[in-house]
Short mmCIF file of N, CA and C in Angstrom, two decimals:
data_model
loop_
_atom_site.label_atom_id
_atom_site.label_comp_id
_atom_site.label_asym_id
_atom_site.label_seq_id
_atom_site.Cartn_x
_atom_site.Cartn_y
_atom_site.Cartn_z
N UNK L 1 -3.65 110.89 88.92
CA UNK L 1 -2.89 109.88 88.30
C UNK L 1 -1.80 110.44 87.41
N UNK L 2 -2.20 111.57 87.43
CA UNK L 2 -0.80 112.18 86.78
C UNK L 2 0.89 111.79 86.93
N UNK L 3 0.98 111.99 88.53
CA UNK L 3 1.97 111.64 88.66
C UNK L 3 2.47 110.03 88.86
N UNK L 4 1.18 109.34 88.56
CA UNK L 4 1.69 107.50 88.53
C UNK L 4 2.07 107.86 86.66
N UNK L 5 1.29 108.44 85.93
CA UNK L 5 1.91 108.24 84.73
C UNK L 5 3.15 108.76 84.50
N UNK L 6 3.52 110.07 85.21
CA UNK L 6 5.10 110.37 85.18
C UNK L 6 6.40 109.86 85.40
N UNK L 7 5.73 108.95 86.68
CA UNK L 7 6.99 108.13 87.11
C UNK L 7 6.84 107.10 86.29
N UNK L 8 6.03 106.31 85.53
CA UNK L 8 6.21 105.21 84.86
C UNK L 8 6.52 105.65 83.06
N UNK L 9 6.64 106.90 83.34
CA UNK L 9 7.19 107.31 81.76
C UNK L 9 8.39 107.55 81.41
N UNK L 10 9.16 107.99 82.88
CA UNK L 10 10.60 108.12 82.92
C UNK L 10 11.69 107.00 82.83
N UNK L 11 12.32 107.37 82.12
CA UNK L 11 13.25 106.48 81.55
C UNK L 11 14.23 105.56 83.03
N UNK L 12 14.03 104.15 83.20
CA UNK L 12 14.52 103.88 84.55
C UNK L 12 15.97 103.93 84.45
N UNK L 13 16.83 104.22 85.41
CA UNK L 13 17.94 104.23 85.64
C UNK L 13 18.87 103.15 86.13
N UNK L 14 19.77 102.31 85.70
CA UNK L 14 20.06 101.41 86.41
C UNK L 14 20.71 101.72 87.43
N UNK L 15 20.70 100.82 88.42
CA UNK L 15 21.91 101.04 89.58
C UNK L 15 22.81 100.65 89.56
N UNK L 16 23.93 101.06 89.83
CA UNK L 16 25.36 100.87 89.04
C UNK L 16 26.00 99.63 90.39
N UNK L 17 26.33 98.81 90.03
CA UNK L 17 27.36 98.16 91.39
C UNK L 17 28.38 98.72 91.51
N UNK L 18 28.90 98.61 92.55
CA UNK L 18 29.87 99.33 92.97
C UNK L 18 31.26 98.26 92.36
N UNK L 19 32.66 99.00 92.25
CA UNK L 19 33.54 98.15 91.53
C UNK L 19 33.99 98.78 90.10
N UNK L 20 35.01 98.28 89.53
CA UNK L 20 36.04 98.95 88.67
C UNK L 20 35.58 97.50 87.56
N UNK L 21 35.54 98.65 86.01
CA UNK L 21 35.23 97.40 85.08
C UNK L 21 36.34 97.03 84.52
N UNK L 22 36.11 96.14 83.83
CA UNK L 22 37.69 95.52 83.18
C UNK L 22 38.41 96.49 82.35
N UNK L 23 38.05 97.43 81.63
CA UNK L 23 38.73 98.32 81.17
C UNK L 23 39.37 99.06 81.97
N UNK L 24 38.33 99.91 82.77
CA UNK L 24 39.64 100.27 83.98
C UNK L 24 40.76 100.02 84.57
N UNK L 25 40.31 98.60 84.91
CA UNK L 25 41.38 97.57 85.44
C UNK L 25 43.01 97.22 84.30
N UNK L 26 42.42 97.37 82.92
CA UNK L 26 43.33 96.96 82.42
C UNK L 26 44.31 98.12 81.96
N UNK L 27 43.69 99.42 82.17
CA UNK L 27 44.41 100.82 81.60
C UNK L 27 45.00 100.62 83.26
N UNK L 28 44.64 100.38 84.62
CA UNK L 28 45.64 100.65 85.34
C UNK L 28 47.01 100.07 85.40
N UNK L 29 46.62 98.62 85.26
CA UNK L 29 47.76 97.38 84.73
C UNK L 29 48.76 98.02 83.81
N UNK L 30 48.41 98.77 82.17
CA UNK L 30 49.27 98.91 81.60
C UNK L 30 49.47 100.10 82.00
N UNK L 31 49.69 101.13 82.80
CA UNK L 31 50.17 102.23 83.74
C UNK L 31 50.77 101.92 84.47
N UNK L 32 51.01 100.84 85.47
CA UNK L 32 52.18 99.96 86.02
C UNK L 32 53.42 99.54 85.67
N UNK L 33 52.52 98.54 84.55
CA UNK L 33 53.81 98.25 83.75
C UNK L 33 54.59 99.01 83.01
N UNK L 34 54.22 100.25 82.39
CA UNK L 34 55.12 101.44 81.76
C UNK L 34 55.93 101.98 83.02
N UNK L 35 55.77 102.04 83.94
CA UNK L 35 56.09 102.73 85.07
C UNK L 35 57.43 101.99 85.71
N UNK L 36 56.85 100.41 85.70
CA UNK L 36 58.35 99.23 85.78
C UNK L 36 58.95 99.67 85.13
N UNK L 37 58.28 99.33 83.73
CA UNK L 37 59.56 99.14 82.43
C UNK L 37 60.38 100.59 82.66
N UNK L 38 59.96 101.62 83.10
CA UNK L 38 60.95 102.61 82.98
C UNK L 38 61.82 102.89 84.60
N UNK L 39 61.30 102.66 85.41
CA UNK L 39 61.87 102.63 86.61
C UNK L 39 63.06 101.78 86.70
N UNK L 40 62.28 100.33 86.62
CA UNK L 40 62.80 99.09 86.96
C UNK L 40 64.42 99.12 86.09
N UNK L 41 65.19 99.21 85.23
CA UNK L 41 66.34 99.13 85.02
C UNK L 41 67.10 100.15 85.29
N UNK L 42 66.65 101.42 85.83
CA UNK L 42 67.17 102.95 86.10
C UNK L 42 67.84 102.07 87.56
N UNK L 43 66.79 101.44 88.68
CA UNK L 43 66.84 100.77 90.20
C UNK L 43 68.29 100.09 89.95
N UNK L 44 67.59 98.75 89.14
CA UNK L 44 69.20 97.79 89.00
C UNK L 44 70.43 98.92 88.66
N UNK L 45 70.05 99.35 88.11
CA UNK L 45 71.72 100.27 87.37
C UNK L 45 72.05 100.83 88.41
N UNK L 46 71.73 101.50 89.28
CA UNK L 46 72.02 102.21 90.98
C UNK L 46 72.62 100.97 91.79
N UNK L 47 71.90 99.94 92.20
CA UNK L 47 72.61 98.57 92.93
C UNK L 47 73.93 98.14 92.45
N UNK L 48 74.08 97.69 90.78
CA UNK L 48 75.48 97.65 90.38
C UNK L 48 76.09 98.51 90.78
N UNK L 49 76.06 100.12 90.31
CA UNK L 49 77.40 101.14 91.02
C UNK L 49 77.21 101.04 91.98
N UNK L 50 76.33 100.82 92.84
CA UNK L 50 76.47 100.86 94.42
C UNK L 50 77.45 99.47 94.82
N UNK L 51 77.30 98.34 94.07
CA UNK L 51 78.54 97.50 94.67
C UNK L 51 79.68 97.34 94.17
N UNK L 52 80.20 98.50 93.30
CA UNK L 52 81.14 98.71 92.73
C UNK L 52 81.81 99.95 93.59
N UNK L 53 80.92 100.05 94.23
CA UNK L 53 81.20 101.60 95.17
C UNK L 53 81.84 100.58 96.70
N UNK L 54 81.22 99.89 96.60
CA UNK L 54 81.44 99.01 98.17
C UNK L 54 82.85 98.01 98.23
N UNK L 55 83.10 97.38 96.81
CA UNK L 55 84.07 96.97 96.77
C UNK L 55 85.44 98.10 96.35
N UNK L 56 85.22 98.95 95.92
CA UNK L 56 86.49 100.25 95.95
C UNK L 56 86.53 100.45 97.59
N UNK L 57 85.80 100.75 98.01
CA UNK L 57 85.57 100.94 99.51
C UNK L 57 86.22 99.80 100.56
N UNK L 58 86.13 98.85 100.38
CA UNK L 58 86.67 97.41 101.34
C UNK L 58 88.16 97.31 100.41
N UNK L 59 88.62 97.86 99.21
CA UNK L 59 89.99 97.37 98.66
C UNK L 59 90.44 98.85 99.57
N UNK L 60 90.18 99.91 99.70
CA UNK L 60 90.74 100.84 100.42
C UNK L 60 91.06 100.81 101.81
N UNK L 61 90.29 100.02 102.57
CA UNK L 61 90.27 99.62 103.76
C UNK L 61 91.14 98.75 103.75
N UNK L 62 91.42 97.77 102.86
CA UNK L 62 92.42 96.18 102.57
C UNK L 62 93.90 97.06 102.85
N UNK L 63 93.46 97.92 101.68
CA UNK L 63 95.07 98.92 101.84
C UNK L 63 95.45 99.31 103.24
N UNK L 64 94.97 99.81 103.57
CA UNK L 64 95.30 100.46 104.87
C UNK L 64 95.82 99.61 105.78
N UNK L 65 94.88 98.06 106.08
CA UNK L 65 95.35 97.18 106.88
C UNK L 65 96.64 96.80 106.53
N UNK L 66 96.63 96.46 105.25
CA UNK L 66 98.18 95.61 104.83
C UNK L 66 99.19 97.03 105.01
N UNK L 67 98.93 98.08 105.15
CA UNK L 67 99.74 99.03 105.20
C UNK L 67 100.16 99.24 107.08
N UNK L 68 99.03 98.99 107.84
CA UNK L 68 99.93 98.85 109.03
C UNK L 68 100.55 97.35 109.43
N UNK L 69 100.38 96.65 108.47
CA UNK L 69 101.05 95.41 108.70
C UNK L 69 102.55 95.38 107.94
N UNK L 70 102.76 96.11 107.28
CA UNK L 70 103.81 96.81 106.97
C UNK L 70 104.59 97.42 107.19
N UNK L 71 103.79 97.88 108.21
CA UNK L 71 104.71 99.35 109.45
C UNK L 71 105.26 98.01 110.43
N UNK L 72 104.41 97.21 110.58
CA UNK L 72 104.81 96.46 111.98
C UNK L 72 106.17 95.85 111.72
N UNK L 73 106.04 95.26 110.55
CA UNK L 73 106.41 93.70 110.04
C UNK L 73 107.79 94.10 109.04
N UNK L 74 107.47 95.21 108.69
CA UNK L 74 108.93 95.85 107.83
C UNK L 74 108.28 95.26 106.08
N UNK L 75 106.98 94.25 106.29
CA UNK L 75 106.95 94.32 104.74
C UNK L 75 105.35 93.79 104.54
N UNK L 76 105.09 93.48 103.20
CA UNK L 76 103.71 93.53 103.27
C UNK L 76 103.88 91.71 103.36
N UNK L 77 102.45 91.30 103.61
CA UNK L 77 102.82 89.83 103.18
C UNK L 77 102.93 88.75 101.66
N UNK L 78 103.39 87.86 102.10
CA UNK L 78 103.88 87.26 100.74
C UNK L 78 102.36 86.79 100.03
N UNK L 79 102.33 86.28 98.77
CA UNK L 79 101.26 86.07 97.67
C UNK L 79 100.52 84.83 98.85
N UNK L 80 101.78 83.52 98.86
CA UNK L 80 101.33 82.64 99.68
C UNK L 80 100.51 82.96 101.05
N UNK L 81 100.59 83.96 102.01
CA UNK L 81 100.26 84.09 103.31
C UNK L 81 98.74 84.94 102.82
N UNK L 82 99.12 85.76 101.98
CA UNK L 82 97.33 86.50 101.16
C UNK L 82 96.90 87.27 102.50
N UNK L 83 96.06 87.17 102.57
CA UNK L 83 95.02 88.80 102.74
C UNK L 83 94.90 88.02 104.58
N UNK L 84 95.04 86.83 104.70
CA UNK L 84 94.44 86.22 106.21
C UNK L 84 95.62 86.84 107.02
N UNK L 85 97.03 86.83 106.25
CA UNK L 85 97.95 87.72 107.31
C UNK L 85 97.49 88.81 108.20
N UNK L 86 96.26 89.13 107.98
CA UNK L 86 96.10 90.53 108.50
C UNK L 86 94.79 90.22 109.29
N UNK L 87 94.43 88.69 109.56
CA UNK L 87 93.81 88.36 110.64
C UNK L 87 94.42 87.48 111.72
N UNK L 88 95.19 86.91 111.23
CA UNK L 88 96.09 85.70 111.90
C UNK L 88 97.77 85.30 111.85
N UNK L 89 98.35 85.04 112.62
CA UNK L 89 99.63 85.56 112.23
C UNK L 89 100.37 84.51 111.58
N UNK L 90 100.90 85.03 110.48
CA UNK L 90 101.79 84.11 110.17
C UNK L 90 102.72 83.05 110.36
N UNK L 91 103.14 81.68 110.10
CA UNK L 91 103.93 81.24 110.95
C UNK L 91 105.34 81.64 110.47
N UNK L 92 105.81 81.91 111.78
CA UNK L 92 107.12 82.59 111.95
C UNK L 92 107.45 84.13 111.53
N UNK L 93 106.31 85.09 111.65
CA UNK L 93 106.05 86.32 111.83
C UNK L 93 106.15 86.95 113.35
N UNK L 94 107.21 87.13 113.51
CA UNK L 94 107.13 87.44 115.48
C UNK L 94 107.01 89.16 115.25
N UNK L 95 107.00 90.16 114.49
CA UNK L 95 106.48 91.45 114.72
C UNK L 95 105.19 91.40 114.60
N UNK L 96 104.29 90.44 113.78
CA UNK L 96 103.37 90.61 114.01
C UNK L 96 102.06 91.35 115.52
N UNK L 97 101.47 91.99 115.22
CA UNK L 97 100.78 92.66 116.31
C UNK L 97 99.23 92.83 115.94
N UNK L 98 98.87 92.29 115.08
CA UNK L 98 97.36 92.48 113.94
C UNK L 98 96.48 91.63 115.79
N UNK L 99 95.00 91.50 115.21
CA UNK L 99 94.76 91.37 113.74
C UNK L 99 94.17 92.98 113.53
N UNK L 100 95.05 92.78 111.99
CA UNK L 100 94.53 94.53 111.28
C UNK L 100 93.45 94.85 110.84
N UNK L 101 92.47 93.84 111.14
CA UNK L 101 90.83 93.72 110.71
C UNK L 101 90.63 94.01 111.96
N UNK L 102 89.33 94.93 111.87
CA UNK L 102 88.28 94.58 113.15
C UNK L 102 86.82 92.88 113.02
N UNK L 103 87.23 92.70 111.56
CA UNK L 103 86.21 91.75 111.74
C UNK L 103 87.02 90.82 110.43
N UNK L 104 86.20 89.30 110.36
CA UNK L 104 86.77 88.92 109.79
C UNK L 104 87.21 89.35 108.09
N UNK L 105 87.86 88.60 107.05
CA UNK L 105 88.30 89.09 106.01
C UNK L 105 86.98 89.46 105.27
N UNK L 106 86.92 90.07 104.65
CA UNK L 106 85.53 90.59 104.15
C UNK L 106 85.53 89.84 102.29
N UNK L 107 84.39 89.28 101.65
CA UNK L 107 84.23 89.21 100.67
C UNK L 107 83.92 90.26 99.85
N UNK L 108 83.79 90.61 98.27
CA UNK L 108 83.35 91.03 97.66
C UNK L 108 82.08 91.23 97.28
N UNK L 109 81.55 92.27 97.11
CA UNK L 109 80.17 92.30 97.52
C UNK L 109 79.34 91.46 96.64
N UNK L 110 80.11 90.91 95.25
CA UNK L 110 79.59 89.56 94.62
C UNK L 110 79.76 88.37 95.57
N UNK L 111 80.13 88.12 96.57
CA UNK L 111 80.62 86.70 97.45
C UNK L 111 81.51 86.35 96.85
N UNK L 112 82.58 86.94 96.32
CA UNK L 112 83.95 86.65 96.34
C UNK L 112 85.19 86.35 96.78
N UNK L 113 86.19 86.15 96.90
CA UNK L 113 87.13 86.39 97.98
C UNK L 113 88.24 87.47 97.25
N UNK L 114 89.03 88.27 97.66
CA UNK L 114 89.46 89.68 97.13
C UNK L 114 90.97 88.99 96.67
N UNK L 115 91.34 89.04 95.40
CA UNK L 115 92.21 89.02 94.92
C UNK L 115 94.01 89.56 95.77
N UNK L 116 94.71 88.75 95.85
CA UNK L 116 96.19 89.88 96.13
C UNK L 116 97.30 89.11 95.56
N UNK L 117 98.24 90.14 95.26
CA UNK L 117 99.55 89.59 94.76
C UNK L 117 100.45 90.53 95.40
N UNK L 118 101.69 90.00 95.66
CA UNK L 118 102.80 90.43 96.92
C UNK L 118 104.28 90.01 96.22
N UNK L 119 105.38 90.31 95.83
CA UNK L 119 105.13 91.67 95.13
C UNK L 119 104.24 91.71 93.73
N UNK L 120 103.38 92.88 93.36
CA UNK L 120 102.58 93.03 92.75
C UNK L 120 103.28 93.49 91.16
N UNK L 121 102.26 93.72 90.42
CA UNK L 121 102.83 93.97 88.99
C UNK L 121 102.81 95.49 88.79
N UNK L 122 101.53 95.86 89.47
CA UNK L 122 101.38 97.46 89.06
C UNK L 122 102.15 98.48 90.40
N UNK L 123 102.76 97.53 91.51
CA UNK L 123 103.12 98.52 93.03
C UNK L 123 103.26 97.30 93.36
N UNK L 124 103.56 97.70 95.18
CA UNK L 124 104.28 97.03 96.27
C UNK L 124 103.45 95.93 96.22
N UNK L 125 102.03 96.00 96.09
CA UNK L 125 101.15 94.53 95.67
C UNK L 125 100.15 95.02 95.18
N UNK L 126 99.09 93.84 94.30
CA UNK L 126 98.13 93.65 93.32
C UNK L 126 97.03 93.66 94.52
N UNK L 127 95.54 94.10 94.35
CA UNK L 127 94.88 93.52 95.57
C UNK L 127 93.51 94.63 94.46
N UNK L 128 92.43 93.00 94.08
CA UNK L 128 91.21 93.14 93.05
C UNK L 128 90.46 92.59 93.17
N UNK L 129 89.15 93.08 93.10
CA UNK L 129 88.19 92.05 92.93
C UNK L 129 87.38 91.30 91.39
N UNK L 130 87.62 90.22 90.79
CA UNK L 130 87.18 90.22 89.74
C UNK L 130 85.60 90.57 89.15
N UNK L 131 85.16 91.51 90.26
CA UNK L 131 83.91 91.82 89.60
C UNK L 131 82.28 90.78 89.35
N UNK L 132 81.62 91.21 89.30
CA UNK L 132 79.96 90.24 89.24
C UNK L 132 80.81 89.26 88.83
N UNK L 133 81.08 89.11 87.59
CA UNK L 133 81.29 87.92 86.95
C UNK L 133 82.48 86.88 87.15
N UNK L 134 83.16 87.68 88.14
CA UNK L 134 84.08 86.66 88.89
C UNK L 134 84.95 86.18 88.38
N UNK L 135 85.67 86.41 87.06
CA UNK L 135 86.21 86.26 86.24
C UNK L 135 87.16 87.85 85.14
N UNK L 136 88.22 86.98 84.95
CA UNK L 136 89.42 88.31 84.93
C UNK L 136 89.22 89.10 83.69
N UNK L 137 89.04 90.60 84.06
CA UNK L 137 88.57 91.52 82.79
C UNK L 137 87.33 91.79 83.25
N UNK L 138 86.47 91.96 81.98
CA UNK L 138 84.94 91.92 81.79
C UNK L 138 84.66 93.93 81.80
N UNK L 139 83.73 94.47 81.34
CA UNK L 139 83.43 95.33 81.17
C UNK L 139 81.66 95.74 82.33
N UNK L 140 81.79 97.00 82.20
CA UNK L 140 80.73 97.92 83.21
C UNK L 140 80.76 97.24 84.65
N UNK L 141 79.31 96.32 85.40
CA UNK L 141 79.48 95.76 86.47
C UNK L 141 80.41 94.30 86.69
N UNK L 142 80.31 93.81 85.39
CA UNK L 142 81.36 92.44 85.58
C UNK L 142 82.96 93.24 85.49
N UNK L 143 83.38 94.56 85.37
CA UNK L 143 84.97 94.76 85.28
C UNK L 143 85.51 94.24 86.60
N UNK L 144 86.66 94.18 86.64
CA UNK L 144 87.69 94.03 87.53
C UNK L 144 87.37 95.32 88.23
N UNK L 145 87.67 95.66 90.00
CA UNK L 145 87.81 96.43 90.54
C UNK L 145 89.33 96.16 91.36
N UNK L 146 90.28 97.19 91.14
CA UNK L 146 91.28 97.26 91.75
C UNK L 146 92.30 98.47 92.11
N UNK L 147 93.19 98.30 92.83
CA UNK L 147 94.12 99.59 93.53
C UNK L 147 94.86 100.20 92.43
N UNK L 148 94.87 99.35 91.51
CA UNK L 148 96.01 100.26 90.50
C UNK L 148 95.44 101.02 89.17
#
């Protein structure tokens, strides 16, 4: 009987369920969220320059088009005729030879439509996008993006 008294002297052990306790759970939670909070505005700040990168990129391309519509046409088009000259031809444009897009006029990567002025203030023409905020000026991602 020795060993019935041994085993009933030993201290019982519980059996553990399987599963994560709430403390655990809640040190992983706030390890997440430190991890957002420091990630998460580094991400957004990359997307803004990245569509500040896209609209320098489509006003450079704008250039180019209105620049062989220029070669064709002997001039760029007027404020009134705007940026569609260079999909559709003007009425009463007979050098025309466009369209100088391969696709249609492109927005601003806010869903904008791209600013132009013919003759321009800063060069041969103005051609901007007013930025996130869609509105003239503004500073970091809401600035103006333009050729001059």
């Amino acid at each position: 009987m020795s060993a019935l008294t041994e085993l009933l002297s030993r201290p019982r052990r519980r059996a553990r369920a399987g599963g994560f306790t709430l403390l655990e759970l809640l040190v992983v939670l706030v390890i997440i969220g430190l991890l957002v909070g420091y990630v998460g505005p580094r991400y957004f700040a990359q997307i803004g320059k990245s569509e500040v990168k896209v609209a320098r990129a489509q006003i450079d391309a704008l250039e180019k088009a209105l620049g062989h519509y220029r070669i064709d046409t002997g001039h760029y088009p007027t404020t009134e005729q705007g940026l569609a000259a260079l999909v559709k031809a003007p009425a009463g444009e007979a050098k025309w030879q466009g369209p100088y897009l391969a696709k249609a006029l492109p927005l601003d990567p806010w869903g904008n439509a791209y600013q132009y002025r013919s003759p321009g203030q800063f060069g041969d023409f103005d051609l901007w996008s007013q930025g996130k905020d869609g509105q003239p000026g503004g500073s970091g991602e809401a600035a103006d993006v333009s050729n001059w």
